[in-house]
C-alpha cells in the first residue's frame, strides 16, 4: 500500500508542474517565451551536479533574456554560501559585463562581486569595488560597511574612522564607541613618537565615548611619561568612577603615581574608600603592599589575616603566603576553609562536546542536546581508580 502511494508521487509532481507551466505560459507569453530548452538544460546540469556546465548554459541564456538576472544572482549567492567563491565571481563578473544591465541591477551585482572578493580574502579588489560603489548617490550602506571592515583588517584607522562617521548619520552609540576605539588605536601607535598628537586623538575618543576606559588609561600613560602625576591620578580616578570593573588595569599606574609624589598614605586612604563600595581582591592586594611599605610586613600580614577571616579568597591567601615568612598554626583553618570552598565549586561532570559543566549526571546534555557526551571529570576519575 505504502509503495503504491510512492508510485503516485511523481505523477502528482508532474501534473503540478504541467498546470504551473500552463499558468506561466499564459501569463508570460508575450515577453518570456524564451525560457525554453536551454533553461531546462541548465537546470539539468545543476541537478546532475555539473555546476560548471550549468553556469555556462545560464550565462549563454543571459545574453537573450534579461529577466533571469535575479535567478543568476540567487545562483551565485548559493555558490558563495557553499564556499565556491570562484564560481560566484564568474557569474557576477559576467552579469556586470552586460551593457544592457539596468543601473540598479548593476549596483546589486557589483555589491555581490565585492562580497565574493571579501569571502575570498582578496581585500584590494573588494576595496576598489566598494570605493566605486561609494561614488553613487546616495552611496549604498553596504559599501560603507564593507569598507569599514576592510580598513579595520588593514589597521588603517584614519580610513576606518571616515567610514564609521559616514555610517553614523543617525548618531548610533555603538558606532560612536567603535570610533573611540579607532582613535585609541591611533593614539597608541603615536604615544611614544608624538605624545601631543596622541593626546589629540584621545580627546576625540573621549568626545565620541565619554565612558571610554581605554582613552582614560592612555591619557594617564601620557601624563605619567611627562611626570604629571596629579593629572594621571585624575584620569585614573575617572576609571574607578566610570567603570570600577576595570580598576585592576589602573592600580599599578596609581601605585606608581602616588609613590612618585611621596603620598602613599593618600593612596592607602583612597584604596580603603574604594573597598567600602566595591569588593575587589586586586585592590586588597595593593592595599597590603602599601601597608607593608608604610608600616612593615607585620601590619600587612595582620590586614590580610583580617580580610581572610571575613571572606576566604585565593588571591589574598596567596599574598599572605608570599608575605608570611613563618606560616603559623593559625593559617591552617583558613587553608582548609579555602580548599573546601574551591572543591565545592568544582564541577563534577562535563560535556566533551560543548564544555557544559554540572554537579549531576545527565545522559542528554542540557546545553548542546547531544547524547552520552557528559563524563565525570578527570579528578573524579582519579579518585575512583584510587579506590579500586
Ligand atoms: Zn554539551
GROMACS .gro file of C-alpha atoms and ligand atoms in nm:
model
  389
    1UNK     CA    1   0.000   0.000   0.000
    2UNK     CA    2   0.269   0.245   0.102
    3UNK     CA    3   0.471   0.154  -0.208
    4UNK     CA    4   0.171   0.230  -0.428
    5UNK     CA    5   0.144   0.574  -0.273
    6UNK     CA    6   0.509   0.629  -0.351
    7UNK     CA    7   0.446   0.545  -0.715
    8UNK     CA    8   0.179   0.811  -0.724
    9UNK     CA    9   0.413   1.085  -0.601
   10UNK     CA   10   0.593   1.155  -0.930
   11UNK     CA   11   0.259   1.170  -1.111
   12UNK     CA   12   0.136   1.431  -0.866
   13UNK     CA   13   0.457   1.626  -0.914
   14UNK     CA   14   0.434   1.615  -1.293
   15UNK     CA   15   0.069   1.719  -1.300
   16UNK     CA   16   0.153   2.008  -1.066
   17UNK     CA   17   0.439   2.107  -1.292
   18UNK     CA   18   0.221   2.088  -1.604
   19UNK     CA   19  -0.051   2.309  -1.459
   20UNK     CA   20   0.209   2.556  -1.335
   21UNK     CA   21   0.363   2.560  -1.682
   22UNK     CA   22   0.027   2.625  -1.842
   23UNK     CA   23  -0.032   2.911  -1.599
   24UNK     CA   24   0.306   3.071  -1.665
   25UNK     CA   25   0.278   3.019  -2.039
   26UNK     CA   26  -0.049   3.206  -2.035
   27UNK     CA   27   0.076   3.478  -1.810
   28UNK     CA   28   0.421   3.536  -1.951
   29UNK     CA   29   0.365   3.454  -2.315
   30UNK     CA   30   0.432   3.796  -2.470
   31UNK     CA   31   0.780   3.859  -2.329
   32UNK     CA   32   0.907   3.540  -2.171
   33UNK     CA   33   0.861   3.265  -2.423
   34UNK     CA   34   1.240   3.219  -2.440
   35UNK     CA   35   1.253   3.027  -2.110
   36UNK     CA   36   1.279   2.712  -2.308
   37UNK     CA   37   1.501   2.410  -2.362
   38UNK     CA   38   1.826   2.589  -2.278
   39UNK     CA   39   1.698   2.687  -1.934
   40UNK     CA   40   1.598   2.329  -1.857
   41UNK     CA   41   1.931   2.209  -1.994
   42UNK     CA   42   2.099   2.433  -1.738
   43UNK     CA   43   1.875   2.308  -1.459
   44UNK     CA   44   1.951   1.954  -1.562
   45UNK     CA   45   2.326   2.010  -1.535
   46UNK     CA   46   2.269   2.167  -1.196
   47UNK     CA   47   2.065   1.871  -1.073
   48UNK     CA   48   2.331   1.632  -1.202
   49UNK     CA   49   2.589   1.822  -1.001
   50UNK     CA   50   2.772   1.958  -1.301
   51UNK     CA   51   2.765   2.320  -1.189
   52UNK     CA   52   3.034   2.443  -1.432
   53UNK     CA   53   2.831   2.330  -1.734
   54UNK     CA   54   2.518   2.473  -1.573
   55UNK     CA   55   2.687   2.810  -1.528
   56UNK     CA   56   2.792   2.815  -1.895
   57UNK     CA   57   2.435   2.745  -2.006
   58UNK     CA   58   2.291   3.012  -1.777
   59UNK     CA   59   2.543   3.268  -1.892
   60UNK     CA   60   2.457   3.192  -2.255
   61UNK     CA   61   2.089   3.231  -2.167
   62UNK     CA   62   2.151   3.566  -2.009
   63UNK     CA   63   2.254   3.711  -2.343
   64UNK     CA   64   1.900   3.665  -2.472
   65UNK     CA   65   1.693   3.701  -2.156
   66UNK     CA   66   1.743   3.982  -1.908
   67UNK     CA   67   1.451   3.856  -1.697
   68UNK     CA   68   1.676   3.590  -1.545
   69UNK     CA   69   1.916   3.831  -1.374
   70UNK     CA   70   1.756   3.759  -1.035
   71UNK     CA   71   1.799   3.386  -1.091
   72UNK     CA   72   2.166   3.438  -1.167
   73UNK     CA   73   2.215   3.646  -0.855
   74UNK     CA   74   2.043   3.379  -0.648
   75UNK     CA   75   2.253   3.105  -0.806
   76UNK     CA   76   2.577   3.295  -0.743
   77UNK     CA   77   2.479   3.360  -0.380
   78UNK     CA   78   2.414   2.991  -0.339
   79UNK     CA   79   2.764   2.912  -0.466
   80UNK     CA   80   2.920   3.170  -0.236
   81UNK     CA   81   2.736   3.033   0.066
   82UNK     CA   82   2.866   2.685  -0.021
   83UNK     CA   83   3.221   2.825  -0.026
   84UNK     CA   84   3.254   2.801  -0.406
   85UNK     CA   85   3.360   3.163  -0.436
   86UNK     CA   86   3.532   3.133  -0.775
   87UNK     CA   87   3.203   3.022  -0.935
   88UNK     CA   88   3.014   3.308  -0.772
   89UNK     CA   89   3.279   3.550  -0.903
   90UNK     CA   90   3.241   3.415  -1.258
   91UNK     CA   91   2.866   3.465  -1.259
   92UNK     CA   92   2.884   3.816  -1.110
   93UNK     CA   93   3.161   3.925  -1.348
   94UNK     CA   94   2.954   3.807  -1.644
   95UNK     CA   95   2.650   3.994  -1.518
   96UNK     CA   96   2.845   4.317  -1.478
   97UNK     CA   97   2.995   4.285  -1.826
   98UNK     CA   98   2.648   4.303  -1.980
   99UNK     CA   99   2.593   4.652  -2.127
  100UNK     CA  100   2.212   4.618  -2.109
  101UNK     CA  101   2.201   4.562  -1.734
  102UNK     CA  102   1.976   4.814  -1.557
  103UNK     CA  103   2.164   5.056  -1.323
  104UNK     CA  104   2.012   4.913  -1.003
  105UNK     CA  105   2.085   4.556  -1.115
  106UNK     CA  106   2.444   4.658  -1.190
  107UNK     CA  107   2.484   4.804  -0.838
  108UNK     CA  108   2.345   4.484  -0.689
  109UNK     CA  109   2.573   4.260  -0.896
  110UNK     CA  110   2.876   4.479  -0.818
  111UNK     CA  111   2.800   4.467  -0.444
  112UNK     CA  112   2.775   4.089  -0.462
  113UNK     CA  113   3.105   4.066  -0.651
  114UNK     CA  114   3.265   4.276  -0.378
  115UNK     CA  115   3.128   4.035  -0.116
  116UNK     CA  116   3.275   3.744  -0.319
  117UNK     CA  117   3.619   3.907  -0.300
  118UNK     CA  118   3.575   3.969   0.073
  119UNK     CA  119   3.496   3.600   0.114
  120UNK     CA  120   3.800   3.501  -0.089
  121UNK     CA  121   4.019   3.736   0.118
  122UNK     CA  122   4.116   3.945  -0.186
  123UNK     CA  123   4.078   4.270   0.003
  124UNK     CA  124   4.233   4.509  -0.253
  125UNK     CA  125   3.984   4.406  -0.524
  126UNK     CA  126   3.695   4.424  -0.278
  127UNK     CA  127   3.814   4.770  -0.174
  128UNK     CA  128   3.823   4.908  -0.528
  129UNK     CA  129   3.473   4.772  -0.599
  130UNK     CA  130   3.323   4.921  -0.283
  131UNK     CA  131   3.503   5.251  -0.347
  132UNK     CA  132   3.346   5.258  -0.694
  133UNK     CA  133   3.005   5.187  -0.539
  134UNK     CA  134   3.052   5.471  -0.294
  135UNK     CA  135   3.056   5.718  -0.584
  136UNK     CA  136   2.683   5.651  -0.622
  137UNK     CA  137   2.435   5.899  -0.475
  138UNK     CA  138   2.332   5.804  -0.218
  139UNK     CA  139   2.622   5.564  -0.151
  140UNK     CA  140   2.489   5.216  -0.067
  141UNK     CA  141   2.523   5.146   0.308
  142UNK     CA  142   2.661   4.800   0.235
  143UNK     CA  143   2.964   4.954   0.055
  144UNK     CA  144   3.048   5.174   0.354
  145UNK     CA  145   3.003   4.881   0.592
  146UNK     CA  146   3.236   4.658   0.391
  147UNK     CA  147   3.498   4.933   0.355
  148UNK     CA  148   3.485   4.973   0.734
  149UNK     CA  149   3.554   4.600   0.769
  150UNK     CA  150   3.843   4.618   0.522
  151UNK     CA  151   4.012   4.917   0.690
  152UNK     CA  152   3.982   4.752   1.031
  153UNK     CA  153   4.150   4.440   0.899
  154UNK     CA  154   4.426   4.652   0.745
  155UNK     CA  155   4.464   4.858   1.066
  156UNK     CA  156   4.402   5.166   0.852
  157UNK     CA  157   4.248   5.363   1.140
  158UNK     CA  158   4.207   5.707   0.972
  159UNK     CA  159   4.005   5.549   0.689
  160UNK     CA  160   3.813   5.329   0.934
  161UNK     CA  161   3.716   5.646   1.124
  162UNK     CA  162   3.597   5.810   0.799
  163UNK     CA  163   3.377   5.512   0.713
  164UNK     CA  164   3.234   5.485   1.065
  165UNK     CA  165   3.148   5.857   1.056
  166UNK     CA  166   2.969   5.805   0.722
  167UNK     CA  167   2.770   5.520   0.877
  168UNK     CA  168   2.688   5.725   1.182
  169UNK     CA  169   2.436   5.966   1.032
  170UNK     CA  170   2.177   5.879   1.298
  171UNK     CA  171   2.434   5.900   1.582
  172UNK     CA  172   2.440   5.536   1.683
  173UNK     CA  173   2.602   5.481   2.024
  174UNK     CA  174   2.755   5.152   1.914
  175UNK     CA  175   2.930   5.319   1.620
  176UNK     CA  176   3.040   5.606   1.848
  177UNK     CA  177   3.214   5.355   2.076
  178UNK     CA  178   3.378   5.199   1.773
  179UNK     CA  179   3.509   5.539   1.657
  180UNK     CA  180   3.650   5.600   2.007
  181UNK     CA  181   3.837   5.267   1.988
  182UNK     CA  182   3.984   5.363   1.648
  183UNK     CA  183   4.109   5.695   1.793
  184UNK     CA  184   4.264   5.497   2.080
  185UNK     CA  185   4.442   5.274   1.825
  186UNK     CA  186   4.580   5.587   1.658
  187UNK     CA  187   4.686   5.732   1.995
  188UNK     CA  188   4.854   5.406   2.100
  189UNK     CA  189   5.061   5.394   1.781
  190UNK     CA  190   5.186   5.752   1.836
  191UNK     CA  191   5.217   5.762   2.212
  192UNK     CA  192   5.600   5.738   2.216
  193UNK     CA  193   5.688   5.925   1.896
  194UNK     CA  194   5.432   6.206   1.915
  195UNK     CA  195   5.261   6.222   2.255
  196UNK     CA  196   5.088   6.553   2.184
  197UNK     CA  197   4.933   6.410   1.864
  198UNK     CA  198   4.828   6.106   2.066
  199UNK     CA  199   4.668   6.336   2.322
  200UNK     CA  200   4.459   6.496   2.044
  201UNK     CA  201   4.335   6.153   1.934
  202UNK     CA  202   4.240   6.069   2.292
  203UNK     CA  203   4.041   6.391   2.319
  204UNK     CA  204   3.849   6.284   2.007
  205UNK     CA  205   3.797   5.937   2.156
  206UNK     CA  206   3.651   6.087   2.474
  207UNK     CA  207   3.422   6.317   2.274
  208UNK     CA  208   3.273   6.016   2.091
  209UNK     CA  209   3.257   5.796   2.401
  210UNK     CA  210   3.288   5.972   2.738
  211UNK     CA  211   3.296   5.628   2.908
  212UNK     CA  212   3.594   5.503   2.703
  213UNK     CA  213   3.817   5.339   2.969
  214UNK     CA  214   4.098   5.278   2.722
  215UNK     CA  215   4.125   5.653   2.646
  216UNK     CA  216   4.146   5.730   3.020
  217UNK     CA  217   4.423   5.474   3.076
  218UNK     CA  218   4.620   5.600   2.773
  219UNK     CA  219   4.579   5.963   2.888
  220UNK     CA  220   4.718   5.858   3.226
  221UNK     CA  221   5.015   5.693   3.049
  222UNK     CA  222   5.093   6.016   2.861
  223UNK     CA  223   5.068   6.223   3.180
  224UNK     CA  224   5.300   5.977   3.360
  225UNK     CA  225   5.555   5.998   3.078
  226UNK     CA  226   5.551   6.379   3.126
  227UNK     CA  227   5.584   6.335   3.508
  228UNK     CA  228   5.239   6.498   3.551
  229UNK     CA  229   5.131   6.258   3.826
  230UNK     CA  230   4.841   6.470   3.953
  231UNK     CA  231   4.683   6.474   3.605
  232UNK     CA  232   4.736   6.099   3.573
  233UNK     CA  233   4.564   6.037   3.908
  234UNK     CA  234   4.263   6.241   3.792
  235UNK     CA  235   4.234   6.021   3.479
  236UNK     CA  236   4.268   5.703   3.687
  237UNK     CA  237   4.003   5.828   3.930
  238UNK     CA  238   3.777   5.857   3.627
  239UNK     CA  239   3.831   5.486   3.552
  240UNK     CA  240   3.725   5.397   3.907
  241UNK     CA  241   3.415   5.617   3.884
  242UNK     CA  242   3.301   5.529   3.532
  243UNK     CA  243   3.369   5.156   3.536
  244UNK     CA  244   3.502   5.004   3.863
  245UNK     CA  245   3.531   4.663   3.695
  246UNK     CA  246   3.844   4.795   3.518
  247UNK     CA  247   4.015   4.912   3.838
  248UNK     CA  248   4.277   4.634   3.813
  249UNK     CA  249   4.413   4.799   3.495
  250UNK     CA  250   4.455   5.130   3.680
  251UNK     CA  251   4.611   5.001   4.006
  252UNK     CA  252   4.981   4.967   3.903
  253UNK     CA  253   4.967   5.315   3.747
  254UNK     CA  254   4.804   5.460   4.061
  255UNK     CA  255   5.068   5.297   4.279
  256UNK     CA  256   5.345   5.446   4.062
  257UNK     CA  257   5.194   5.798   4.066
  258UNK     CA  258   5.141   5.815   4.445
  259UNK     CA  259   5.488   5.672   4.501
  260UNK     CA  260   5.645   5.938   4.279
  261UNK     CA  261   5.454   6.209   4.467
  262UNK     CA  262   5.559   6.058   4.801
  263UNK     CA  263   5.190   6.035   4.903
  264UNK     CA  264   5.141   5.665   4.972
  265UNK     CA  265   4.929   5.749   5.279
  266UNK     CA  266   4.680   5.919   5.043
  267UNK     CA  267   4.673   5.605   4.827
  268UNK     CA  268   4.604   5.391   5.134
  269UNK     CA  269   4.310   5.616   5.214
  270UNK     CA  270   4.190   5.603   4.850
  271UNK     CA  271   4.203   5.221   4.839
  272UNK     CA  272   4.010   5.186   5.167
  273UNK     CA  273   3.739   5.420   5.034
  274UNK     CA  274   3.716   5.218   4.713
  275UNK     CA  275   3.683   4.892   4.912
  276UNK     CA  276   3.393   5.042   5.109
  277UNK     CA  277   3.187   5.036   4.791
  278UNK     CA  278   3.337   4.753   4.584
  279UNK     CA  279   3.469   4.405   4.660
  280UNK     CA  280   3.792   4.364   4.461
  281UNK     CA  281   4.073   4.124   4.554
  282UNK     CA  282   4.325   4.317   4.341
  283UNK     CA  283   4.256   4.634   4.544
  284UNK     CA  284   4.311   4.440   4.870
  285UNK     CA  285   4.644   4.311   4.737
  286UNK     CA  286   4.765   4.662   4.653
  287UNK     CA  287   4.645   4.788   4.992
  288UNK     CA  288   4.853   4.513   5.157
  289UNK     CA  289   5.157   4.623   4.954
  290UNK     CA  290   5.106   4.986   5.057
  291UNK     CA  291   5.062   4.892   5.425
  292UNK     CA  292   5.383   4.689   5.404
  293UNK     CA  293   5.567   4.990   5.256
  294UNK     CA  294   5.428   5.230   5.516
  295UNK     CA  295   5.406   5.019   5.833
  296UNK     CA  296   5.603   4.699   5.769
  297UNK     CA  297   5.534   4.332   5.696
  298UNK     CA  298   5.369   4.260   6.032
  299UNK     CA  299   5.095   4.521   5.978
  300UNK     CA  300   5.039   4.398   5.621
  301UNK     CA  301   5.001   4.038   5.741
  302UNK     CA  302   4.755   4.141   6.009
  303UNK     CA  303   4.547   4.318   5.745
  304UNK     CA  304   4.550   4.009   5.519
  305UNK     CA  305   4.458   3.775   5.809
  306UNK     CA  306   4.167   4.001   5.898
  307UNK     CA  307   4.045   4.001   5.537
  308UNK     CA  308   4.073   3.621   5.514
  309UNK     CA  309   3.873   3.576   5.833
  310UNK     CA  310   3.598   3.791   5.681
  311UNK     CA  311   3.593   3.608   5.347
  312UNK     CA  312   3.805   3.325   5.203
  313UNK     CA  313   3.988   3.437   4.891
  314UNK     CA  314   4.255   3.257   4.695
  315UNK     CA  315   4.446   3.570   4.579
  316UNK     CA  316   4.450   3.713   4.934
  317UNK     CA  317   4.577   3.381   5.073
  318UNK     CA  318   4.841   3.370   4.802
  319UNK     CA  319   4.960   3.718   4.902
  320UNK     CA  320   4.971   3.614   5.266
  321UNK     CA  321   5.184   3.308   5.182
  322UNK     CA  322   5.415   3.541   4.986
  323UNK     CA  323   5.447   3.788   5.278
  324UNK     CA  324   5.447   3.542   5.568
  325UNK     CA  325   5.799   3.412   5.624
  326UNK     CA  326   5.699   3.175   5.903
  327UNK     CA  327   5.349   3.033   5.847
  328UNK     CA  328   5.193   2.975   6.186
  329UNK     CA  329   4.939   2.723   6.302
  330UNK     CA  330   4.653   2.977   6.262
  331UNK     CA  331   4.695   2.963   5.884
  332UNK     CA  332   4.571   2.601   5.876
  333UNK     CA  333   4.198   2.656   5.944
  334UNK     CA  334   4.197   2.931   5.679
  335UNK     CA  335   4.367   2.699   5.430
  336UNK     CA  336   4.121   2.415   5.485
  337UNK     CA  337   3.830   2.659   5.455
  338UNK     CA  338   3.959   2.777   5.117
  339UNK     CA  339   4.031   2.429   4.978
  340UNK     CA  340   3.679   2.321   5.082
  341UNK     CA  341   3.526   2.620   4.906
  342UNK     CA  342   3.731   2.553   4.593
  343UNK     CA  343   3.638   2.183   4.590
  344UNK     CA  344   3.268   2.252   4.632
  345UNK     CA  345   3.284   2.489   4.334
  346UNK     CA  346   3.449   2.234   4.106
  347UNK     CA  347   3.204   2.079   3.858
  348UNK     CA  348   3.196   1.700   3.873
  349UNK     CA  349   3.060   1.630   3.524
  350UNK     CA  350   3.144   1.797   3.196
  351UNK     CA  351   3.025   1.763   2.835
  352UNK     CA  352   3.301   1.655   2.593
  353UNK     CA  353   3.110   1.818   2.308
  354UNK     CA  354   3.023   2.169   2.427
  355UNK     CA  355   3.201   2.214   2.760
  356UNK     CA  356   2.883   2.230   2.973
  357UNK     CA  357   2.960   2.151   3.337
  358UNK     CA  358   2.741   2.050   3.628
  359UNK     CA  359   2.712   1.861   3.955
  360UNK     CA  360   2.463   1.597   3.840
  361UNK     CA  361   2.491   1.332   3.572
  362UNK     CA  362   2.290   1.396   3.253
  363UNK     CA  363   2.283   1.142   2.972
  364UNK     CA  364   2.132   1.404   2.744
  365UNK     CA  365   2.335   1.727   2.753
  366UNK     CA  366   2.103   2.014   2.854
  367UNK     CA  367   2.326   2.259   2.666
  368UNK     CA  368   2.403   2.101   2.326
  369UNK     CA  369   2.141   1.821   2.329
  370UNK     CA  370   2.395   1.550   2.238
  371UNK     CA  371   2.357   1.207   2.395
  372UNK     CA  372   2.616   1.046   2.622
  373UNK     CA  373   2.871   1.326   2.580
  374UNK     CA  374   2.882   1.409   2.953
  375UNK     CA  375   3.156   1.243   3.155
  376UNK     CA  376   3.277   1.256   3.514
  377UNK     CA  377   3.571   1.499   3.519
  378UNK     CA  378   3.933   1.385   3.529
  379UNK     CA  379   3.996   1.443   3.902
  380UNK     CA  380   3.686   1.244   3.995
  381UNK     CA  381   3.806   0.950   3.785
  382UNK     CA  382   4.145   0.959   3.957
  383UNK     CA  383   3.976   0.931   4.298
  384UNK     CA  384   3.766   0.638   4.169
  385UNK     CA  385   4.066   0.447   4.030
  386UNK     CA  386   4.245   0.507   4.363
  387UNK     CA  387   3.959   0.333   4.542
  388UNK     CA  388   3.979   0.020   4.327
  389LIG    ZN1  389   2.702   1.957   2.555
   0.00000   0.00000   0.00000
